[in-house]
C-alpha positions as a Python dict, from the first residue, in 0.01 Angstrom:
ca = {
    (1, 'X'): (0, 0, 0),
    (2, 'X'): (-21, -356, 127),
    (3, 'X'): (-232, -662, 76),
    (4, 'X'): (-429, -614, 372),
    (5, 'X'): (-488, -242, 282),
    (6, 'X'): (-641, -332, -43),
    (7, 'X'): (-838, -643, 142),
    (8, 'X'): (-962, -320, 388),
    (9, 'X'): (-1061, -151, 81),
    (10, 'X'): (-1251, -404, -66),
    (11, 'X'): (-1437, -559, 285),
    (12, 'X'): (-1807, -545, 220),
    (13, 'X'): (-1840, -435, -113),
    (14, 'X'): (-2144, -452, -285),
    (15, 'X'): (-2082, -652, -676),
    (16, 'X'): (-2332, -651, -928),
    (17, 'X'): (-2210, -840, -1256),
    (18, 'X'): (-2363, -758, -1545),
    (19, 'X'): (-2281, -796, -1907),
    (20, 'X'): (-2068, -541, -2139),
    (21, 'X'): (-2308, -521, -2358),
    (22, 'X'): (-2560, -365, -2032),
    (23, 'X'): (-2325, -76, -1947),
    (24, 'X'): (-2156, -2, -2275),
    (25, 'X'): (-2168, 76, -2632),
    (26, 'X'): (-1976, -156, -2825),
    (27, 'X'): (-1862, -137, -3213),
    (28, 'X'): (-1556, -67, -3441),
    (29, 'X'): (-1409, 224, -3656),
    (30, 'X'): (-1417, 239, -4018),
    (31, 'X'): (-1062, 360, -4096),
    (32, 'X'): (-784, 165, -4341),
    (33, 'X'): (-413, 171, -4235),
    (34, 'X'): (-432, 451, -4582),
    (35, 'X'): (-576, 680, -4345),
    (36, 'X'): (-290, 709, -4192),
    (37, 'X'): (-88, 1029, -4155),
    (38, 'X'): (194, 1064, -3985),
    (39, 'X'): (156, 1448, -3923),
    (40, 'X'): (-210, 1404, -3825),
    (41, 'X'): (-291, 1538, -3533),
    (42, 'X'): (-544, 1265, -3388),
    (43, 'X'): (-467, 923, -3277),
    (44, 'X'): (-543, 607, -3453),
    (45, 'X'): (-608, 277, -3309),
    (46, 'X'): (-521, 12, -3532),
    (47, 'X'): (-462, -359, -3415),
    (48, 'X'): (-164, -320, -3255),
    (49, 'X'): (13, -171, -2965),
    (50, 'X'): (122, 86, -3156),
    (51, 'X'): (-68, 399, -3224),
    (52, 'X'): (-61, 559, -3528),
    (53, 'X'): (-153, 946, -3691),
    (54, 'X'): (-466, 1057, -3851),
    (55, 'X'): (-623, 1389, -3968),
    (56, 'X'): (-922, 1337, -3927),
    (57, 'X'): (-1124, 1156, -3621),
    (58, 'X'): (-1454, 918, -3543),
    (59, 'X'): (-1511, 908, -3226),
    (60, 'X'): (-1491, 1209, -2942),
    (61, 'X'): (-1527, 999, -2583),
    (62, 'X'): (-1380, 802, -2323),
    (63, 'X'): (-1323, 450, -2438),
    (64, 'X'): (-1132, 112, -2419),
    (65, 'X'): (-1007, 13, -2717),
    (66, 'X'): (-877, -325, -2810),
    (67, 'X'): (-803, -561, -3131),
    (68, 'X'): (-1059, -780, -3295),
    (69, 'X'): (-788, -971, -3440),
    (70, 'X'): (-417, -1038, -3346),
    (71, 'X'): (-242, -948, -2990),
    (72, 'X'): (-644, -1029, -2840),
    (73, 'X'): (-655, -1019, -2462),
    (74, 'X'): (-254, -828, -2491),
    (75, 'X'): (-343, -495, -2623),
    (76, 'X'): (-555, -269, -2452),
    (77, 'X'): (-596, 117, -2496),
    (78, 'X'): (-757, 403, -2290),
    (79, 'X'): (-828, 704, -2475),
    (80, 'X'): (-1038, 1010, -2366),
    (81, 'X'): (-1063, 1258, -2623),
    (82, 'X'): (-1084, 1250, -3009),
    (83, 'X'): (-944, 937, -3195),
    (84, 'X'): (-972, 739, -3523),
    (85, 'X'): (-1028, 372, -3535),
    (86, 'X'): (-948, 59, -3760),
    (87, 'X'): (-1267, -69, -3910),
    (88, 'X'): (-1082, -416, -3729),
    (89, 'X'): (-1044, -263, -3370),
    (90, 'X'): (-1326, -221, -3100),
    (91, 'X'): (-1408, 66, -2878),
    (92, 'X'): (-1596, 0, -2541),
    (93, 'X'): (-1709, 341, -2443),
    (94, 'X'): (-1917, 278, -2106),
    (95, 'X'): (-2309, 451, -2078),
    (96, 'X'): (-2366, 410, -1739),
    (97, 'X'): (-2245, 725, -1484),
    (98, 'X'): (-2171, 474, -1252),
    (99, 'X'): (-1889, 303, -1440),
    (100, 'X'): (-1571, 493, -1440),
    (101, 'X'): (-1422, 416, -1800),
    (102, 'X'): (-1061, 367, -1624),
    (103, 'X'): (-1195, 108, -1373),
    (104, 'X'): (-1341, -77, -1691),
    (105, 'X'): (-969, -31, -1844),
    (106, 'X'): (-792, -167, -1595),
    (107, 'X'): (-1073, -506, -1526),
    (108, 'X'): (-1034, -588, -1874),
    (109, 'X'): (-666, -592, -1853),
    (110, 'X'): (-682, -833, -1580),
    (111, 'X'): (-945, -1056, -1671),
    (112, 'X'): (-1064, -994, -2032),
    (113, 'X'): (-799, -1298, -2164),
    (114, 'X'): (-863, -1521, -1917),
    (115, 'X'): (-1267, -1508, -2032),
    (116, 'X'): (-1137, -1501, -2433),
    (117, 'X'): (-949, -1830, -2380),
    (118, 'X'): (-1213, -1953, -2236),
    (119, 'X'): (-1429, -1947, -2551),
    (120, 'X'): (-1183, -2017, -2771),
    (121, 'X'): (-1007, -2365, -2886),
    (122, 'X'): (-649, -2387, -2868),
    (123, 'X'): (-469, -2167, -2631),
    (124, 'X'): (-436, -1896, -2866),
    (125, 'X'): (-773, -1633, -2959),
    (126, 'X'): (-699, -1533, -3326),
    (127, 'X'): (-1015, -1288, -3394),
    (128, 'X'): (-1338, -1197, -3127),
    (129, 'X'): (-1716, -1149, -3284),
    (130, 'X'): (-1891, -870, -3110),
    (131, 'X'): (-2134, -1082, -2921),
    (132, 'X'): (-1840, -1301, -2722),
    (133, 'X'): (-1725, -927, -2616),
    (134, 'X'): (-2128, -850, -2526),
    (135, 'X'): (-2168, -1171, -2287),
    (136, 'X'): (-1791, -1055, -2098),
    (137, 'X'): (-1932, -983, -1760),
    (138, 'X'): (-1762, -708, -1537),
    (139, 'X'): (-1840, -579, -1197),
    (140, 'X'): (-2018, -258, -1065),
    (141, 'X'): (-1890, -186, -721),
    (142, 'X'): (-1937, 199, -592),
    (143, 'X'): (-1857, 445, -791),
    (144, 'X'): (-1628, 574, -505),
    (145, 'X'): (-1465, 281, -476),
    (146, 'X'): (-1379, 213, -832),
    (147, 'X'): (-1206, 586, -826),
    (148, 'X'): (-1049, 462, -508),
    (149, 'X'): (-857, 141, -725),
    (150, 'X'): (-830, 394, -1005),
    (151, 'X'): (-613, 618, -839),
    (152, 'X'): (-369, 298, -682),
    (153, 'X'): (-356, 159, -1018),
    (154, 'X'): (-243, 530, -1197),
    (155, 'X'): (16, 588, -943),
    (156, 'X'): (161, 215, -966),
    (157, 'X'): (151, 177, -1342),
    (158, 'X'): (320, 533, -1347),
    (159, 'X'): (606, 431, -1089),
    (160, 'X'): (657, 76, -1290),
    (161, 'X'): (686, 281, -1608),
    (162, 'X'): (942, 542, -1455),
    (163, 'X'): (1139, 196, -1299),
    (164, 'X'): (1133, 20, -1606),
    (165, 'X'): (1254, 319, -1837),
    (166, 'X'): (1541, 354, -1568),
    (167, 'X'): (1658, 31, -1567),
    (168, 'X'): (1643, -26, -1984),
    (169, 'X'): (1833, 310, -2040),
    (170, 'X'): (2054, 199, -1765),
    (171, 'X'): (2100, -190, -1901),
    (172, 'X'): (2148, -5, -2278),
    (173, 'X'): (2381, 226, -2152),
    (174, 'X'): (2664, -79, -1957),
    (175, 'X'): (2610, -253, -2265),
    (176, 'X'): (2766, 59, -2510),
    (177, 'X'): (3039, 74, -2281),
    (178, 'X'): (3138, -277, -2305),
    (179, 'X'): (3087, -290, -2712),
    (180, 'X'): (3278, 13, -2705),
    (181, 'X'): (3583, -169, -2471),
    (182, 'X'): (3595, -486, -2649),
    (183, 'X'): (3614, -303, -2985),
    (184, 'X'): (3941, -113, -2889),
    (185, 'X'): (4114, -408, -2735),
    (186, 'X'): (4059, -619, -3030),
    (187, 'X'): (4154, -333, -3286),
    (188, 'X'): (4490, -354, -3471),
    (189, 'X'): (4738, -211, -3688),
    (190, 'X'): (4746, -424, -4013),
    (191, 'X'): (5133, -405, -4027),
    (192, 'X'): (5167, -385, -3602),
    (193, 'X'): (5140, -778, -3585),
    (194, 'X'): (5161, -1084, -3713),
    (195, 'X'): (4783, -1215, -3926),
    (196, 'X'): (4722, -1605, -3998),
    (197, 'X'): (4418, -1763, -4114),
    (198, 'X'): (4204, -1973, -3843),
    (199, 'X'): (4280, -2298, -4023),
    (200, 'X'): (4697, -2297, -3969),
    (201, 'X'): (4678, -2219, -3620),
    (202, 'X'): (4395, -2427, -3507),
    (203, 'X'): (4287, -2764, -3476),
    (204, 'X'): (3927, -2810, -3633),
    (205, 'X'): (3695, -3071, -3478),
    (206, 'X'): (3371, -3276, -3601),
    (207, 'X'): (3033, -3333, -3405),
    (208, 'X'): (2844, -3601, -3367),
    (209, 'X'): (2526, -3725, -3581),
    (210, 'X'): (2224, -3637, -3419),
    (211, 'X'): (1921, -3504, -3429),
    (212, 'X'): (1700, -3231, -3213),
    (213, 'X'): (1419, -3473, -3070),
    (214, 'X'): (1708, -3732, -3054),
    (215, 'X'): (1891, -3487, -2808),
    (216, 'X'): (1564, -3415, -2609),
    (217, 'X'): (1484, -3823, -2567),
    (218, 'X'): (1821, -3842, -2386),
    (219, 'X'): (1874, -3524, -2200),
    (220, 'X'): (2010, -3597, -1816),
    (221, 'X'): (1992, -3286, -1606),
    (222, 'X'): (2279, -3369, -1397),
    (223, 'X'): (2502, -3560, -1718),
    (224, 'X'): (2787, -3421, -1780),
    (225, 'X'): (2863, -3426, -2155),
    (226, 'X'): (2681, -3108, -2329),
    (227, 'X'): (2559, -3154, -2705),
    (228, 'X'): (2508, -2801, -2887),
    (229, 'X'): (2247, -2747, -3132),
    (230, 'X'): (2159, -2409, -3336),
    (231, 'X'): (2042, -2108, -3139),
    (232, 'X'): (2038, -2182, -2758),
    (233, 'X'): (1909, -2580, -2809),
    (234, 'X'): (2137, -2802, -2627),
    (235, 'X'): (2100, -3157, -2434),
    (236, 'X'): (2339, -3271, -2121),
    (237, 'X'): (2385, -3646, -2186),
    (238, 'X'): (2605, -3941, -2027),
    (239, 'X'): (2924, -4039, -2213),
    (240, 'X'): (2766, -4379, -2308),
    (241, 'X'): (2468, -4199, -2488),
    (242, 'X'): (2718, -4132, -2773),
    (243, 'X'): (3011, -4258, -2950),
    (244, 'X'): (3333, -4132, -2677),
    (245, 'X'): (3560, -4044, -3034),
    (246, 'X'): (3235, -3755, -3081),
    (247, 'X'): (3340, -3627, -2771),
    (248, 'X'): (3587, -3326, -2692),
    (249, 'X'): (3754, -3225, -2393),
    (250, 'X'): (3954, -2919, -2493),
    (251, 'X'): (3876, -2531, -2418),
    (252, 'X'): (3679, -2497, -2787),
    (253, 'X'): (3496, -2261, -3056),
    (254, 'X'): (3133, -2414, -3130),
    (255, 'X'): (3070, -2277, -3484),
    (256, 'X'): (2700, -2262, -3526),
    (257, 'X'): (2712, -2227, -3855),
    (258, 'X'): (2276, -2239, -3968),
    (259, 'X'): (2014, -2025, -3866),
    (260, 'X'): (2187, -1785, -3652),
    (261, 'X'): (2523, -1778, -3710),
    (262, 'X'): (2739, -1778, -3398),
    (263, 'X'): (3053, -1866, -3182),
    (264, 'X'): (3072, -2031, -2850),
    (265, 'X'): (3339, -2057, -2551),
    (266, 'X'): (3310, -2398, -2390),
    (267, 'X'): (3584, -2534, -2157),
    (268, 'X'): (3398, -2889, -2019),
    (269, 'X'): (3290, -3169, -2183),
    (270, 'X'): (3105, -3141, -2516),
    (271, 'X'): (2965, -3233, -2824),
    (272, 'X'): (2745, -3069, -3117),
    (273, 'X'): (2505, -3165, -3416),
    (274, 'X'): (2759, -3291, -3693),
    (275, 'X'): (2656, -3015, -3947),
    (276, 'X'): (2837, -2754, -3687),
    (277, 'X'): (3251, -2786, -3604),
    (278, 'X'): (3469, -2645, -3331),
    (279, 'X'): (3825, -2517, -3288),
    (280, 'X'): (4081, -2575, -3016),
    (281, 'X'): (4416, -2513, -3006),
    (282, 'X'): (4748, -2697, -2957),
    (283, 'X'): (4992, -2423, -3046),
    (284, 'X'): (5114, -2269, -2699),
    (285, 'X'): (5136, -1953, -2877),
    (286, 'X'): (4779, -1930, -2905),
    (287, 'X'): (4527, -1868, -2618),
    (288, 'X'): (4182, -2007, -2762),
    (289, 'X'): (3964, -1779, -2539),
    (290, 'X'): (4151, -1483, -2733),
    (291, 'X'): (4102, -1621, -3072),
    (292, 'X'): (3729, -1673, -2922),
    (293, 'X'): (3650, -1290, -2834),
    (294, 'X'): (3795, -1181, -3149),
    (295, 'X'): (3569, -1433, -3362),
    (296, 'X'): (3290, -1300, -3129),
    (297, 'X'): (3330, -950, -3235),
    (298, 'X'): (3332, -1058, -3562),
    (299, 'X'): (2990, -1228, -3549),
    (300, 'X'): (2776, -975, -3792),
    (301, 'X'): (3036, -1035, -4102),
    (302, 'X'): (2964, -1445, -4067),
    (303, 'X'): (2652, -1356, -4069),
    (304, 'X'): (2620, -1101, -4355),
    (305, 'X'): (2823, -1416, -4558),
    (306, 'X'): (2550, -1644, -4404),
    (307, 'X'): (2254, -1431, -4541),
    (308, 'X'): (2345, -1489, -4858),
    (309, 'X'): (2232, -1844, -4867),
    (310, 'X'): (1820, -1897, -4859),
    (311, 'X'): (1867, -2083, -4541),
    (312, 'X'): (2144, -1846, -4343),
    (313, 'X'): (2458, -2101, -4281),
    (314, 'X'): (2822, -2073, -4321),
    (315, 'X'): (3101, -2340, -4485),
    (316, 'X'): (3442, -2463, -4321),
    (317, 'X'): (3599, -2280, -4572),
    (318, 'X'): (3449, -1895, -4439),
    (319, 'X'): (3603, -2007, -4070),
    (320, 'X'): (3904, -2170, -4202),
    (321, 'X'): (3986, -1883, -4415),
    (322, 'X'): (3918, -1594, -4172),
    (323, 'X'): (4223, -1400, -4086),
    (324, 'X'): (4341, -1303, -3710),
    (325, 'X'): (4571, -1109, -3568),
    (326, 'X'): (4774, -1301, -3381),
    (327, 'X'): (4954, -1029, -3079),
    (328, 'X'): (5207, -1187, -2851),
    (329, 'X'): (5065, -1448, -2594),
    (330, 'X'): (5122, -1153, -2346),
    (331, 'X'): (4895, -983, -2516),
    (332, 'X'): (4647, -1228, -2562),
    (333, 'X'): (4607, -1327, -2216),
    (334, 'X'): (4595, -928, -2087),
    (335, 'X'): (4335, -892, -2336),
    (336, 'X'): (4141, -1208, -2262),
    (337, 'X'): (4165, -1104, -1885),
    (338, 'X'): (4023, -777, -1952),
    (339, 'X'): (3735, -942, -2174),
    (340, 'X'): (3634, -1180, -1927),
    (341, 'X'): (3616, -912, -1647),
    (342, 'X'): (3403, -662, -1875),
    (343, 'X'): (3188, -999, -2020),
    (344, 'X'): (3105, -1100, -1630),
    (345, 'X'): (3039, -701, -1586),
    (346, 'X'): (2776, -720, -1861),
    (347, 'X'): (2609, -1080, -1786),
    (348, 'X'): (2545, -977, -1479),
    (349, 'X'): (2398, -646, -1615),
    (350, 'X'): (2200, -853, -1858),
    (351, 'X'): (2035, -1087, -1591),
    (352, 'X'): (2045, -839, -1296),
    (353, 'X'): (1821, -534, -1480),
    (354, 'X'): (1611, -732, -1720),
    (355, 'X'): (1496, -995, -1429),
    (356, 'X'): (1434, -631, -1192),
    (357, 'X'): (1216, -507, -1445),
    (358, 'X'): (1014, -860, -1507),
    (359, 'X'): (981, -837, -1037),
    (360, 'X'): (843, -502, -1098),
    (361, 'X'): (594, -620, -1375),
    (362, 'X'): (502, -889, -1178),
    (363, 'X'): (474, -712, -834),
    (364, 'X'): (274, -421, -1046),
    (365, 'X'): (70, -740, -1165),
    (366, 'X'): (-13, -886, -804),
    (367, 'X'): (-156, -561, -681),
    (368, 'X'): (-393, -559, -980),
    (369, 'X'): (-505, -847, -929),
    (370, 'X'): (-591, -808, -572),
    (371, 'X'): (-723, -523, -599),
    (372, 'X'): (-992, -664, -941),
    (373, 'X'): (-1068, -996, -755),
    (374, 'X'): (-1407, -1015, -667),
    (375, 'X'): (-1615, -1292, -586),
    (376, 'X'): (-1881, -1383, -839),
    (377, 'X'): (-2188, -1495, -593),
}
């Protein structure tokens, strides 16, 4: 199947627009999320993506379902048999012979959003009204026809399903292996080596005092000076946009110690928001990059300390405190080595599958669209 294939398909056809309300009966359920049972034997259409378990059912049809509130012009179900429904979701169940309930499906999937936004202010929809779902116009093309897009749209939606499941199970499996690696390498013996804390080994740095729309006023693409924040916020600024003593040069540890607590490897030129600090090291019996990993693998305990606090955060005194393992420098470099090779293995594995998947979606997304673009005169 190829663009001008579905253009060939589509040549000529004969549209006639008419309202939902014109080819469909519209309303909602009347079940509670208490009518849920998990050993029922129907399924129950709530507001979500998820579908849920009840005994007993409402409705015995073919039907669209989707939200009346919450995840509106996201969520969209086809169901064609026995169901219950949320007294908050919709069903769409079509009355006309010549609308196949699958063709409806997959037009409101495309377009139904784009129309919601349209009546809504902000670029959010937080709840529909029946009538604003009555006045959504969709188009009757033959009924052949509409079977015709039917079929192409089953068959690609079941391919991009069977890709995507591939790929995840694939991405979750690398991902094991190198958690499972990195564990072993960094597992020791209390009385095999020598243990120090992080603060008699390492040299512990300052930040500099700054704020978050601050760093976004004075962001440079190209600078070269990098100012860490909390979570993946960061600004690239010139030297002169902050005081040179702020700045560091060593290969360091960026404690982010609020919100969510976590270490970072950074060998250029740097800075960070003053409530965070950073490690380097000037002992030649340490390699910072292994004192890095282990810290790394160490993450959840910071944060279990963290989550103690009502906003999560850390003190100089957890990092200072922390005991490593300090192997021979040998060691520490074979390790680090090893780390770096399996930590490139896995980035890779985390950009290369996850961005294959979104291509998929998006190619699976282009043929829909093509193939549910009709013009409206």
């Amino acid at each position: 199947m190829d663009a001008n294939t579905i253009k060939s398909l589509l040549k000529g056809v004969d549209v006639k627009w008419m309202y939902l309300k014109n080819v469909s009966e519209i309303g909602t359920g009347s079940s509670n999320r208490q009518d849920e049972n998990e050993n029922g034997i129907y399924p129950f259409y709530v507001r979500s993506k998820n579908v849920l378990r009840a005994t007993n059912y409402e409705f015995d049809e073919k039907a669209i379902i989707i939200p009346g509130e919450g995840g509106i012009g996201e969520i969209f179900h086809y169901i064609d048999g026995k169901y219950a429904l949320h007294q908050r979701a919709y069903r769409i169940s079509p009355i006309l012979k010549e609308l196949n309930t699958k063709f409806l499906f997959y037009y409101m999937s495309e377009a139904f959003k784009k129309y919601i936004l349209s009546k809504s202010v902000g670029a959010t929809s937080v709840s529909i009204r029946k009538p604003m779902l009555e006045k959504f116009s969709i188009p009757l093309i033959p009924l052949d026809i509409q079977n015709k897009i039917v079929n192409i749209l089953d068959t690609f939606t079941a391919l991009t399903t069977e890709l995507t499941t591939e790929l995840t199970t694939e991405l979750n499996t690398r991902l094991k292996q190198y958690n499972y690696y990195r564990d072993k390498l960094l597992s020791f013996a209390e009385d095999e080596i020598e243990h120090k804390k992080l603060g008699e080994i390492l040299v512990r740095t300052k930040g500099t005092k700054i704020t978050a729309n601050e760093m976004k006023k004075i962001h440079k693409d190209k600078a070269e000076v990098k100012i860490f924040a909390g979570g993946k916020t960061f600004a690239f600024v010139d030297y002169e946009d902050i005081p040179l003593k702020n700045i560091n040069k060593e290969p360091s540890i960026i404690v982010k110690s609020r919100g969510i607590i976590e270490f970072e490897f950074y060998d250029k030129p740097f800075s960070h928001k003053n409530e965070m600090w950073s490690y380097h090291s000037k002992n030649k019996n340490i390699n910072i990059k292994y004192i890095y990993y282990y810290l790394k693998n160490k993450e959840k305990f910071f944060q279990q300390i963290g989550s103690k606090m009502q906003m999560p955060q850390i003190s100089i005194s957890d990092t200072d405190g922390f005991v490593i393992p300090i192997p021979p420098l040998s060691k520490q470099k074979q390790i680090v080595e090893i780390l770096d090779k399996f930590d490139t293995l896995a980035n890779s594995i985390a950009e290369g599958l996850p961005r294959e998947i979104e291509l998929r979606q998006k190619q699976y997304e282009y043929y829909r669209n093509l193939l549910l673009d009709f013009p409206k005169s």
